[in-house]
């Protein structure tokens, strides 16, 4: 009996920052100062969310475009490469794989400054592509690593019969590998959406123009006093944080099954 | 799961003739390697331009004096010599050492304990419910999680109000404004540190342990702790390896927490090498010096990762 009880306590503490944000995003600032732990008086301040949305909606959609294009690019390119590394024999395969795999050991901070300068030299500052292209590159190593390991584990028999019928590699990839790999692809997509949607450092350098920012940049600079003085700045900020979490909430509610299936398929290990 | 796509694909593909198969360089073609290269070509172009090129530039930059506009001037090891006379850099090394030594166990042990707890719940249904509950915090984007912790640590924030409410008011503190607690506050963020990713990976490992082994252990009357030590931990070696390597490369990279929460302060209390790299390059325009810091940290991390890979691999499987 202590096992579920302990888990409930731990889960409650883990979830508390979210609960705290929800409670206080619906109050006025004086109400939160009196008691931040629970609702003190009604009515709830839904207007906080309206003001927050007006402030961040542009950045919200900018981030939505950048994230979705990047993730589709990562999955498309990495699954093709993962298929080639797992299923097609070609010269220098191991060397090429190590070249890509080695990128897992190249940390983001090493390339941050040269990458920023490169993006600037390409004239892509304040342009969505200035983030999309590096994100697609940055997502390759991990995704290929997982895809290769998953595709290698698919039973040979299902390939053999299709090959006997003259299927090309593109057919094998599109008709056999893809349908069987939806959970693992969804998993890799979610991991990348979470990473890109929540990224701050590169966007703070590349998309810092007022009026065209990513959500992370807009929300972090939300604190700045440029915001119209209002009694509830602190609560409106919390409302903005929750709005920023909505896409991930949707993603998880619809794809949770696939995500857990993919994560627990046994391909994510060394 | 049976491939529904396969049965649908068969009649169509079987219509193809032998000549057609040769044309499309099918799996039996002698030119199949071309297809292999074509499949990986887009990846190679992307990582070449946006990963390897900047990496090479980073290493060149480390040995140069550069303000980002004029051509870089080669200065040999000058940046590295300067680094070890720079008290801020020395301080940042201590901070990252503490952060790594404390942070890696924090990122691995709590998720493992929770994975064990969930794994040993009797019903599959309750396993599912708890797994889901611990994944929910993933819906908070990374920067939002940090900003909420910023609120929690404020002088009038949740932590101090909680301490007051439970009668521990004397412990109330300016967590981020005091040089003695600022670094600890950053490391302690995310309490109770049950990372969803780590949890799922470890839980998957536990699920993959053959039932016979666990049954045999139960029949032999092996206690919980001895079973965890003798069976569970060694059996999920592959998961440990991956998570450990990921932790080694991710914990020292912590830039965004000091950047958003403390700006390295108070004073230099929360300056990490990566934050200092950002500050010297972006803030002060010392691109060469910043890249030298990044390069040195990169070498240190590589060394650590290689040593660990070797050590872990030398254990019998």
Coordinates of C-alpha atoms in Angstrom, one line a residue:
Chain A
X1 CA 0.0 0.0 0.0
X2 CA 2.9 2.4 0.6
X3 CA 3.9 2.1 -3.0
X4 CA 0.9 3.8 -4.6
X5 CA 0.8 6.3 -1.7
X6 CA 4.4 7.2 -2.2
X7 CA 3.9 7.6 -6.0
X8 CA 0.8 9.8 -5.4
X9 CA 2.9 12.2 -3.2
X10 CA 5.8 12.2 -5.7
X11 CA 3.4 12.8 -8.7
X12 CA 1.7 15.6 -6.8
X13 CA 5.0 17.4 -6.1
X14 CA 6.1 16.9 -9.7
X15 CA 2.9 18.3 -11.0
X16 CA 2.6 21.1 -8.4
X17 CA 4.4 23.8 -10.5
X18 CA 1.7 23.3 -13.1
X19 CA -1.1 23.4 -10.6
X20 CA 0.5 26.5 -9.0
X21 CA 0.6 28.2 -12.4
X22 CA -3.0 27.3 -13.2
X23 CA -4.3 28.6 -9.9
X24 CA -2.4 31.9 -10.0
X25 CA -3.0 32.6 -13.6
X26 CA -6.7 33.0 -12.8
X27 CA -6.2 35.5 -10.0
X28 CA -5.3 39.1 -9.4
X29 CA -1.9 39.9 -8.0
X30 CA -3.2 40.9 -4.5
X31 CA -5.2 37.6 -4.4
X32 CA -2.0 35.6 -5.1
X33 CA 0.0 37.5 -2.5
X34 CA -2.6 36.6 0.1
X35 CA -2.7 32.9 -0.7
X36 CA -0.8 31.4 -3.7
X37 CA -1.8 27.8 -2.8
X38 CA -5.5 27.9 -3.6
X39 CA -8.3 30.0 -5.0
X40 CA -9.2 32.7 -2.6
X41 CA -12.1 34.5 -4.1
X42 CA -14.2 34.6 -7.2
X43 CA -14.7 35.4 -10.0
X44 CA -11.7 33.9 -11.8
X45 CA -9.7 36.4 -13.9
X46 CA -10.1 34.8 -17.3
X47 CA -9.1 38.2 -18.8
X48 CA -5.5 37.4 -17.8
X49 CA -5.5 34.8 -20.6
X50 CA -7.0 37.3 -23.1
X51 CA -4.3 39.9 -22.4
X52 CA -1.6 37.3 -22.5
X53 CA -2.8 36.0 -25.8
X54 CA -2.9 39.4 -27.3
X55 CA 0.7 39.9 -26.3
X56 CA 2.1 36.7 -27.6
X57 CA -0.1 35.4 -30.4
X58 CA 2.3 36.5 -33.2
X59 CA 5.2 34.8 -31.5
X60 CA 3.0 31.8 -30.9
X61 CA 2.3 31.3 -34.6
X62 CA 5.9 32.0 -35.5
X63 CA 7.0 29.2 -33.2
X64 CA 4.3 26.9 -34.5
X65 CA 5.5 27.3 -38.1
X66 CA 9.2 26.9 -37.2
X67 CA 8.6 23.9 -35.0
X68 CA 6.4 22.0 -37.4
X69 CA 8.5 22.5 -40.5
X70 CA 11.7 21.6 -38.6
X71 CA 10.2 18.4 -37.1
X72 CA 8.8 17.2 -40.4
X73 CA 12.2 17.9 -42.0
X74 CA 14.0 16.0 -39.2
X75 CA 11.8 12.9 -39.5
X76 CA 11.8 12.8 -43.3
X77 CA 15.6 13.1 -43.6
X78 CA 16.5 11.0 -40.6
X79 CA 14.1 8.1 -41.5
X80 CA 15.5 7.9 -45.0
X81 CA 19.1 7.8 -43.6
X82 CA 18.1 5.4 -40.9
X83 CA 16.6 3.1 -43.5
X84 CA 19.8 3.3 -45.6
X85 CA 22.0 2.6 -42.6
X86 CA 19.9 -0.3 -41.4
X87 CA 18.9 -2.0 -44.7
X88 CA 21.1 -1.0 -47.7
X89 CA 24.7 -2.2 -48.1
X90 CA 27.0 0.5 -49.4
X91 CA 30.7 1.3 -49.2
X92 CA 32.0 3.2 -46.3
X93 CA 28.7 2.8 -44.4
X94 CA 30.2 2.5 -41.0
X95 CA 32.5 5.5 -41.4
X96 CA 29.6 7.6 -42.6
X97 CA 27.5 6.4 -39.7
X98 CA 30.2 7.3 -37.2
X99 CA 30.5 10.7 -38.8
X100 CA 26.8 11.3 -38.1
X101 CA 26.7 9.5 -34.8
X102 CA 29.8 11.5 -33.7
X103 CA 27.6 14.6 -33.8
X104 CA 25.8 13.3 -30.7
X105 CA 29.0 14.1 -28.9
X106 CA 29.3 17.6 -30.4
X107 CA 27.5 19.8 -27.8
X108 CA 25.3 22.7 -28.9
X109 CA 27.4 25.2 -27.1
X110 CA 30.5 24.5 -29.1
X111 CA 28.8 25.4 -32.4
X112 CA 26.5 28.1 -31.0
X113 CA 28.6 31.2 -31.8
X114 CA 30.0 30.1 -35.2
X115 CA 26.5 28.9 -36.1
X116 CA 25.0 32.3 -35.2
X117 CA 27.7 34.0 -37.3
X118 CA 27.0 31.6 -40.2
X119 CA 23.3 32.3 -40.1
X120 CA 24.1 36.0 -40.1
X121 CA 26.4 35.6 -43.1
X122 CA 23.7 33.7 -44.9
X123 CA 21.4 36.7 -44.3
X124 CA 19.0 34.6 -42.4
X125 CA 18.8 36.7 -39.2
X126 CA 15.2 37.3 -38.2
X127 CA 14.1 34.8 -40.8
X128 CA 12.3 31.6 -39.9
X129 CA 14.8 29.6 -42.0
X130 CA 17.6 30.8 -39.8
X131 CA 16.2 28.5 -37.2
X132 CA 14.6 25.8 -39.3
X133 CA 17.7 24.8 -41.2
X134 CA 20.0 24.4 -38.1
X135 CA 17.2 22.6 -36.2
X136 CA 16.8 20.0 -39.1
X137 CA 20.6 19.5 -39.0
X138 CA 20.7 19.3 -35.2
X139 CA 17.9 16.7 -35.0
X140 CA 19.6 14.2 -37.4
X141 CA 22.1 12.4 -35.2
X142 CA 19.8 11.2 -32.4
X143 CA 16.9 10.4 -34.8
X144 CA 19.1 8.4 -37.2
X145 CA 20.6 6.5 -34.3
X146 CA 17.1 5.5 -33.0
X147 CA 15.7 4.8 -36.5
X148 CA 18.6 2.6 -37.5
X149 CA 18.3 0.6 -34.4
X150 CA 14.5 0.2 -34.8
X151 CA 14.6 -0.6 -38.6
X152 CA 17.4 -3.2 -38.0
X153 CA 15.1 -4.9 -35.6
X154 CA 12.3 -5.4 -38.1
X155 CA 12.0 -9.1 -39.1
X156 CA 13.8 -9.9 -42.3
X157 CA 11.0 -12.1 -43.6
X158 CA 8.7 -9.2 -44.3
X159 CA 11.4 -7.6 -46.5
X160 CA 12.3 -10.8 -48.3
X161 CA 8.8 -11.5 -49.6
X162 CA 8.5 -7.9 -50.9
X163 CA 11.9 -8.0 -52.4
X164 CA 11.0 -11.3 -54.3
X165 CA 8.1 -9.4 -55.7
X166 CA 10.5 -6.7 -57.0
X167 CA 9.9 -4.0 -54.5
X168 CA 12.4 -1.1 -54.7
X169 CA 14.0 0.4 -51.7
X170 CA 11.7 3.4 -51.9
X171 CA 8.8 1.0 -51.9
X172 CA 10.2 -0.9 -48.9
X173 CA 10.7 2.3 -47.1
X174 CA 7.3 3.7 -47.9
X175 CA 5.1 0.6 -47.7
X176 CA 6.8 -1.5 -45.1
X177 CA 9.0 0.5 -42.9
X178 CA 6.9 3.6 -42.5
X179 CA 3.6 2.0 -41.5
X180 CA 5.5 -0.2 -39.0
X181 CA 7.4 2.7 -37.5
X182 CA 4.6 5.2 -36.6
X183 CA 5.1 4.9 -32.9
X184 CA 8.9 5.4 -33.0
X185 CA 8.5 8.3 -35.5
X186 CA 5.9 9.9 -33.3
X187 CA 8.3 9.5 -30.3
X188 CA 11.2 11.1 -32.2
X189 CA 8.8 13.8 -33.4
X190 CA 7.6 14.6 -29.9
X191 CA 11.1 14.7 -28.4
X192 CA 12.1 17.2 -31.1
X193 CA 8.9 19.3 -30.8
X194 CA 9.5 19.5 -27.0
X195 CA 13.1 20.5 -27.7
X196 CA 12.5 23.1 -30.4
X197 CA 9.3 24.6 -29.0
X198 CA 11.1 25.1 -25.7
X199 CA 14.5 26.3 -27.1
X200 CA 15.6 29.7 -26.0
X201 CA 19.3 30.3 -26.6
X202 CA 19.6 30.1 -30.4
X203 CA 16.3 32.0 -31.0
X204 CA 17.4 34.7 -28.6
X205 CA 20.4 35.3 -31.0
X206 CA 18.7 34.6 -34.4
X207 CA 15.2 35.9 -34.0
X208 CA 15.4 38.8 -31.7
X209 CA 13.7 41.5 -33.8
X210 CA 10.8 43.1 -32.0
X211 CA 7.7 42.0 -33.9
X212 CA 9.1 38.7 -35.2
X213 CA 10.2 36.5 -32.3
X214 CA 9.8 33.0 -31.3
X215 CA 7.5 32.3 -28.3
X216 CA 10.4 31.6 -26.0
X217 CA 12.1 34.9 -26.7
X218 CA 8.8 36.8 -26.5
X219 CA 7.9 35.2 -23.2
X220 CA 11.3 35.6 -21.5
X221 CA 11.3 39.2 -22.4
X222 CA 7.7 39.5 -21.2
X223 CA 9.0 40.6 -17.9
X224 CA 10.4 43.8 -19.4
X225 CA 8.6 46.9 -18.3
X226 CA 7.5 47.7 -21.8
X227 CA 4.4 45.8 -21.0
X228 CA 1.5 48.1 -20.0
X229 CA 1.6 48.7 -16.3
X230 CA -1.2 46.5 -14.8
X231 CA -1.9 45.2 -11.4
X232 CA -1.7 41.6 -12.6
X233 CA 1.5 41.5 -14.6
X234 CA 2.7 38.5 -12.6
X235 CA -0.5 36.6 -13.1
X236 CA -0.7 37.5 -16.8
X237 CA 2.8 36.1 -17.2
X238 CA 1.7 32.8 -15.7
X239 CA -1.3 32.8 -18.1
X240 CA 1.2 33.3 -21.0
X241 CA 3.3 30.3 -19.8
X242 CA 0.2 28.1 -19.8
X243 CA -0.8 29.2 -23.3
X244 CA 2.7 28.3 -24.4
X245 CA 2.2 24.8 -23.0
X246 CA -1.1 24.2 -24.8
X247 CA 0.4 22.8 -28.1
X248 CA 2.5 20.3 -26.1
X249 CA -0.6 19.4 -24.0
X250 CA -2.6 18.6 -27.2
X251 CA 0.3 16.7 -28.7
X252 CA 0.6 14.5 -25.6
X253 CA -3.1 13.9 -25.1
X254 CA -3.5 12.7 -28.7
X255 CA -0.2 10.9 -29.1
X256 CA 0.6 9.6 -25.6
X257 CA -0.2 6.0 -26.6
X258 CA 2.3 6.1 -29.5
X259 CA 4.8 8.0 -27.5
X260 CA 4.9 5.4 -24.7
X261 CA 4.9 2.6 -27.2
X262 CA 7.9 4.1 -29.0
X263 CA 9.8 4.9 -25.9
X264 CA 9.3 1.4 -24.5
X265 CA 9.9 -0.4 -27.8
X266 CA 13.5 -1.1 -26.6
X267 CA 15.2 0.9 -29.3
X268 CA 16.3 3.7 -27.0
X269 CA 19.4 2.3 -25.4
X270 CA 23.0 1.7 -26.2
Chain B
X1 CA 1.7 -5.6 -34.5
X2 CA 1.2 -7.0 -37.9
X3 CA 2.1 -4.8 -40.9
X4 CA -1.2 -3.9 -42.5
X5 CA 0.7 -1.9 -45.1
X6 CA 2.5 -5.0 -46.3
X7 CA -0.4 -7.0 -47.5
X8 CA -1.7 -3.9 -49.2
X9 CA 1.6 -3.4 -50.9
X10 CA 2.1 -6.9 -52.2
X11 CA -0.3 -7.2 -55.2
X12 CA 0.9 -3.9 -56.5
X13 CA 4.6 -4.6 -56.3
X14 CA 4.2 -8.1 -57.7
X15 CA 3.0 -6.6 -60.9
X16 CA 6.4 -5.2 -61.5
X17 CA 8.5 -6.9 -64.2
X18 CA 12.1 -8.0 -63.9
X19 CA 13.3 -5.2 -66.3
X20 CA 11.5 -2.6 -64.2
X21 CA 13.2 -3.9 -61.1
X22 CA 16.6 -3.3 -62.6
X23 CA 15.6 0.2 -63.6
X24 CA 14.6 1.3 -60.2
X25 CA 17.8 -0.3 -58.6
X26 CA 15.8 -2.6 -56.4
X27 CA 17.3 -4.5 -53.5
X28 CA 19.0 -7.0 -55.8
X29 CA 20.4 -4.5 -58.2
X30 CA 24.2 -4.1 -58.4
X31 CA 23.7 -0.4 -58.2
X32 CA 21.9 -0.5 -55.0
X33 CA 24.6 1.4 -53.2
X34 CA 23.7 4.5 -55.2
X35 CA 20.3 4.4 -53.6
X36 CA 22.0 4.1 -50.2
X37 CA 24.0 7.2 -50.9
X38 CA 21.0 9.1 -52.2
X39 CA 19.0 8.3 -49.0
X40 CA 21.7 9.7 -46.8
X41 CA 22.7 12.6 -49.0
X42 CA 20.2 15.2 -47.6
X43 CA 21.3 14.4 -44.1
X44 CA 25.0 14.8 -45.0
X45 CA 24.4 18.1 -46.6
X46 CA 22.5 19.4 -43.6
X47 CA 24.9 18.2 -41.0
X48 CA 27.9 19.3 -43.1
X49 CA 26.6 22.9 -43.5
X50 CA 25.0 23.4 -40.1
X51 CA 26.9 21.1 -37.8
X52 CA 30.4 20.2 -39.0
X53 CA 31.2 23.6 -40.6
X54 CA 30.4 25.6 -37.4
X55 CA 32.3 22.9 -35.4
X56 CA 35.4 23.4 -37.5
X57 CA 35.0 27.2 -37.3
X58 CA 34.6 26.8 -33.5
X59 CA 37.9 25.0 -33.3
X60 CA 39.7 27.6 -35.5
X61 CA 38.2 30.4 -33.6
X62 CA 39.5 29.0 -30.3
X63 CA 43.0 29.9 -31.5
X64 CA 42.3 33.4 -32.7
X65 CA 41.5 36.8 -31.6
X66 CA 38.2 37.9 -33.2
X67 CA 35.6 40.5 -32.7
X68 CA 33.1 39.0 -35.2
X69 CA 33.7 41.6 -37.8
X70 CA 37.4 41.9 -38.7
X71 CA 39.2 38.8 -39.9
X72 CA 40.3 36.6 -37.0
X73 CA 44.0 36.9 -36.0
X74 CA 45.8 33.7 -35.1
X75 CA 47.0 33.9 -31.5
X76 CA 48.0 30.3 -30.8
X77 CA 47.4 29.2 -27.3
X78 CA 46.9 32.8 -26.1
X79 CA 43.3 32.4 -25.3
X80 CA 43.9 29.4 -23.2
X81 CA 46.7 31.0 -21.3
X82 CA 44.5 34.0 -20.6
X83 CA 41.7 31.7 -19.4
X84 CA 43.7 30.2 -16.6
X85 CA 44.5 33.7 -15.3
X86 CA 40.9 34.7 -15.4
X87 CA 39.3 34.4 -12.0
X88 CA 35.8 34.3 -13.5
X89 CA 36.7 31.4 -15.6
X90 CA 38.3 29.5 -12.7
X91 CA 35.1 30.1 -10.7
X92 CA 33.0 28.9 -13.5
X93 CA 34.9 25.6 -13.6
X94 CA 34.1 25.0 -9.9
X95 CA 30.5 25.7 -10.5
X96 CA 30.2 23.3 -13.4
X97 CA 32.1 20.6 -11.4
X98 CA 29.6 20.9 -8.5
X99 CA 26.7 21.1 -10.9
X100 CA 27.9 17.9 -12.7
X101 CA 28.7 15.9 -9.6
X102 CA 25.4 16.7 -8.0
X103 CA 23.3 17.0 -11.1
X104 CA 24.0 13.6 -12.8
X105 CA 22.9 11.5 -9.8
X106 CA 19.8 13.8 -9.5
X107 CA 18.9 13.2 -13.1
X108 CA 19.3 9.4 -12.8
X109 CA 18.5 8.1 -9.4
X110 CA 15.0 9.6 -8.7
X111 CA 13.7 8.4 -12.1
X112 CA 15.1 5.0 -11.5
X113 CA 13.5 4.7 -8.1
X114 CA 10.1 5.8 -9.5
X115 CA 10.5 3.4 -12.4
X116 CA 11.0 0.6 -9.9
X117 CA 8.1 1.7 -7.9
X118 CA 5.8 1.8 -10.9
X119 CA 7.1 -1.5 -12.2
X120 CA 6.2 -3.2 -9.0
X121 CA 2.7 -2.0 -8.8
X122 CA 0.5 -5.0 -9.3
X123 CA -2.0 -3.8 -11.9
X124 CA -1.1 -2.9 -15.4
X125 CA -3.9 -0.2 -15.2
X126 CA -2.3 1.6 -12.2
X127 CA 1.1 1.3 -13.9
X128 CA -0.4 3.1 -16.9
X129 CA -2.0 5.8 -14.8
X130 CA 1.2 6.7 -12.8
X131 CA 3.4 6.6 -15.9
X132 CA 1.0 9.1 -17.5
X133 CA 1.1 11.3 -14.4
X134 CA 4.9 11.5 -14.4
X135 CA 5.0 12.4 -18.1
X136 CA 2.5 15.3 -17.8
X137 CA 5.2 17.8 -16.7
X138 CA 6.8 17.3 -20.2
X139 CA 4.0 19.6 -21.5
X140 CA 5.7 22.6 -20.0
X141 CA 8.2 24.0 -22.5
X142 CA 11.8 24.1 -21.1
X143 CA 11.9 27.9 -20.7
X144 CA 8.5 27.9 -19.0
X145 CA 9.7 25.4 -16.4
X146 CA 12.6 27.7 -15.7
X147 CA 10.4 30.8 -15.4
X148 CA 8.0 29.1 -13.0
X149 CA 11.0 28.2 -10.8
X150 CA 12.0 31.8 -11.0
X151 CA 8.6 32.6 -9.4
X152 CA 9.1 29.8 -6.9
X153 CA 12.4 31.2 -5.7
X154 CA 11.3 34.9 -5.5
X155 CA 11.5 36.5 -2.1
X156 CA 7.7 36.4 -1.9
X157 CA 7.5 33.3 -4.1
X158 CA 6.1 29.9 -3.5
X159 CA 9.0 28.4 -1.6
X160 CA 9.2 31.1 1.0
X161 CA 5.4 31.2 1.4
X162 CA 5.4 27.4 1.8
X163 CA 8.1 27.6 4.5
X164 CA 6.1 30.3 6.3
X165 CA 2.9 28.2 6.1
X166 CA 4.5 25.1 7.6
X167 CA 6.1 27.0 10.5
X168 CA 9.7 27.0 9.0
X169 CA 9.6 30.8 8.4
X170 CA 13.1 31.2 9.8
X171 CA 14.4 29.3 6.7
X172 CA 13.0 31.9 4.4
X173 CA 15.7 33.2 2.1
X174 CA 16.5 35.3 -1.0
X175 CA 17.4 32.1 -2.8
X176 CA 18.7 33.6 -6.0
X177 CA 20.0 36.8 -4.6
X178 CA 22.4 35.3 -2.1
X179 CA 25.7 34.1 -3.6
X180 CA 25.7 31.2 -1.1
X181 CA 22.4 29.7 -2.2
X182 CA 22.1 30.8 -5.9
X183 CA 24.0 28.0 -7.4
X184 CA 22.3 25.4 -5.2
X185 CA 19.0 26.9 -6.1
X186 CA 19.7 26.4 -9.8
X187 CA 20.9 22.9 -9.3
X188 CA 17.9 22.1 -7.1
X189 CA 15.4 23.2 -9.7
X190 CA 13.0 20.6 -10.9
X191 CA 12.5 19.0 -7.5
X192 CA 11.7 16.0 -7.1
X193 CA 13.8 15.6 -10.3
X194 CA 11.7 12.8 -11.9
X195 CA 12.6 13.3 -15.5
X196 CA 10.0 11.9 -17.8
X197 CA 12.4 10.8 -20.5
X198 CA 14.7 9.0 -18.0
X199 CA 11.8 7.4 -16.3
X200 CA 10.3 6.0 -19.5
X201 CA 13.7 4.7 -20.7
X202 CA 14.5 3.0 -17.4
X203 CA 10.9 1.6 -17.1
X204 CA 11.1 0.2 -20.6
X205 CA 14.4 -1.5 -19.6
X206 CA 12.7 -3.1 -16.5
X207 CA 9.8 -4.3 -18.7
X208 CA 12.3 -6.0 -21.0
X209 CA 13.8 -8.2 -18.3
X210 CA 12.6 -11.8 -19.0
X211 CA 9.8 -12.8 -16.7
X212 CA 11.5 -16.1 -15.9
X213 CA 14.5 -14.4 -14.2
X214 CA 12.2 -12.4 -12.0
X215 CA 10.1 -15.4 -11.2
X216 CA 13.1 -17.5 -10.4
X217 CA 14.4 -14.8 -8.1
X218 CA 11.0 -14.6 -6.4
X219 CA 11.0 -18.4 -5.9
X220 CA 14.4 -18.3 -4.4
X221 CA 13.2 -15.6 -2.0
X222 CA 15.5 -12.9 -3.2
X223 CA 14.6 -9.6 -1.4
X224 CA 13.6 -6.4 -3.1
X225 CA 16.9 -4.6 -2.6
X226 CA 19.1 -7.5 -3.5
X227 CA 17.0 -8.1 -6.6
X228 CA 17.3 -4.5 -7.7
X229 CA 21.1 -4.7 -7.2
X230 CA 21.8 -8.1 -8.6
X231 CA 19.2 -8.3 -11.4
X232 CA 17.5 -5.0 -12.3
X233 CA 20.4 -2.7 -12.4
X234 CA 22.7 -5.0 -14.4
X235 CA 19.9 -6.1 -16.8
X236 CA 19.2 -2.5 -17.9
X237 CA 22.9 -1.7 -18.6
X238 CA 22.1 -0.4 -22.1
X239 CA 19.6 2.1 -20.7
X240 CA 22.1 3.3 -18.0
X241 CA 24.8 3.7 -20.6
X242 CA 22.6 5.9 -22.8
X243 CA 21.2 8.0 -20.0
X244 CA 24.6 8.4 -18.3
X245 CA 26.3 9.6 -21.5
X246 CA 23.4 11.9 -22.3
X247 CA 23.7 13.3 -18.7
X248 CA 27.4 13.9 -19.0
X249 CA 27.0 15.8 -22.2
X250 CA 23.8 17.7 -21.1
X251 CA 24.5 18.8 -17.5
X252 CA 27.6 20.8 -18.2
X253 CA 25.8 22.5 -21.0
X254 CA 23.6 24.3 -18.6
X255 CA 23.5 27.8 -20.1
X256 CA 19.8 28.7 -20.2
X257 CA 19.2 28.5 -16.4
X258 CA 21.9 31.1 -15.4
X259 CA 21.0 33.1 -18.6
X260 CA 17.3 33.5 -17.7
X261 CA 17.3 33.2 -13.9
X262 CA 20.4 34.9 -12.6
X263 CA 22.4 36.4 -15.5
X264 CA 25.4 34.6 -13.9
X265 CA 25.0 36.5 -10.6
X266 CA 24.9 37.5 -7.9
X267 CA 28.4 38.6 -8.8
X268 CA 29.8 35.5 -10.5
X269 CA 28.1 33.0 -8.2
X270 CA 26.2 31.1 -11.0
X271 CA 28.6 31.7 -13.9
X272 CA 29.1 28.4 -15.7
X273 CA 31.7 28.0 -18.5
X274 CA 29.0 27.9 -21.2
X275 CA 27.3 30.9 -19.7
X276 CA 30.7 32.7 -19.6
X277 CA 31.3 31.7 -23.3
X278 CA 28.0 33.3 -24.2
X279 CA 28.7 36.4 -22.1
X280 CA 32.2 37.0 -23.5
X281 CA 31.2 36.4 -27.1
X282 CA 27.7 37.9 -27.3
X283 CA 28.0 40.4 -24.4
X284 CA 31.6 41.6 -24.8
X285 CA 32.3 40.7 -28.4
X286 CA 35.2 38.5 -27.6
X287 CA 34.3 35.8 -30.0
X288 CA 37.8 34.1 -30.1
X289 CA 37.9 33.9 -26.3
X290 CA 34.4 32.6 -26.0
X291 CA 35.1 29.9 -28.6
X292 CA 38.3 28.9 -26.7
X293 CA 36.2 28.4 -23.5
X294 CA 33.8 26.3 -25.5
X295 CA 36.6 24.3 -27.1
X296 CA 38.2 23.5 -23.7
X297 CA 35.0 22.4 -22.2
X298 CA 34.2 20.3 -25.2
X299 CA 37.6 18.5 -24.8
X300 CA 37.0 17.9 -21.1
X301 CA 33.5 16.5 -21.9
X302 CA 34.8 14.2 -24.6
X303 CA 37.5 12.9 -22.3
X304 CA 34.9 12.2 -19.6
X305 CA 32.6 10.5 -22.1
X306 CA 35.4 8.3 -23.6
X307 CA 36.6 7.3 -20.2
X308 CA 33.1 6.3 -19.1
X309 CA 32.3 4.4 -22.3
X310 CA 35.5 2.4 -21.9
X311 CA 34.8 1.8 -18.2
X312 CA 31.2 0.7 -18.8
X313 CA 32.1 -1.5 -21.7
X314 CA 34.9 -3.3 -19.9
X315 CA 32.3 -4.7 -17.6
X316 CA 31.1 -8.2 -18.6
X317 CA 27.8 -8.1 -20.3

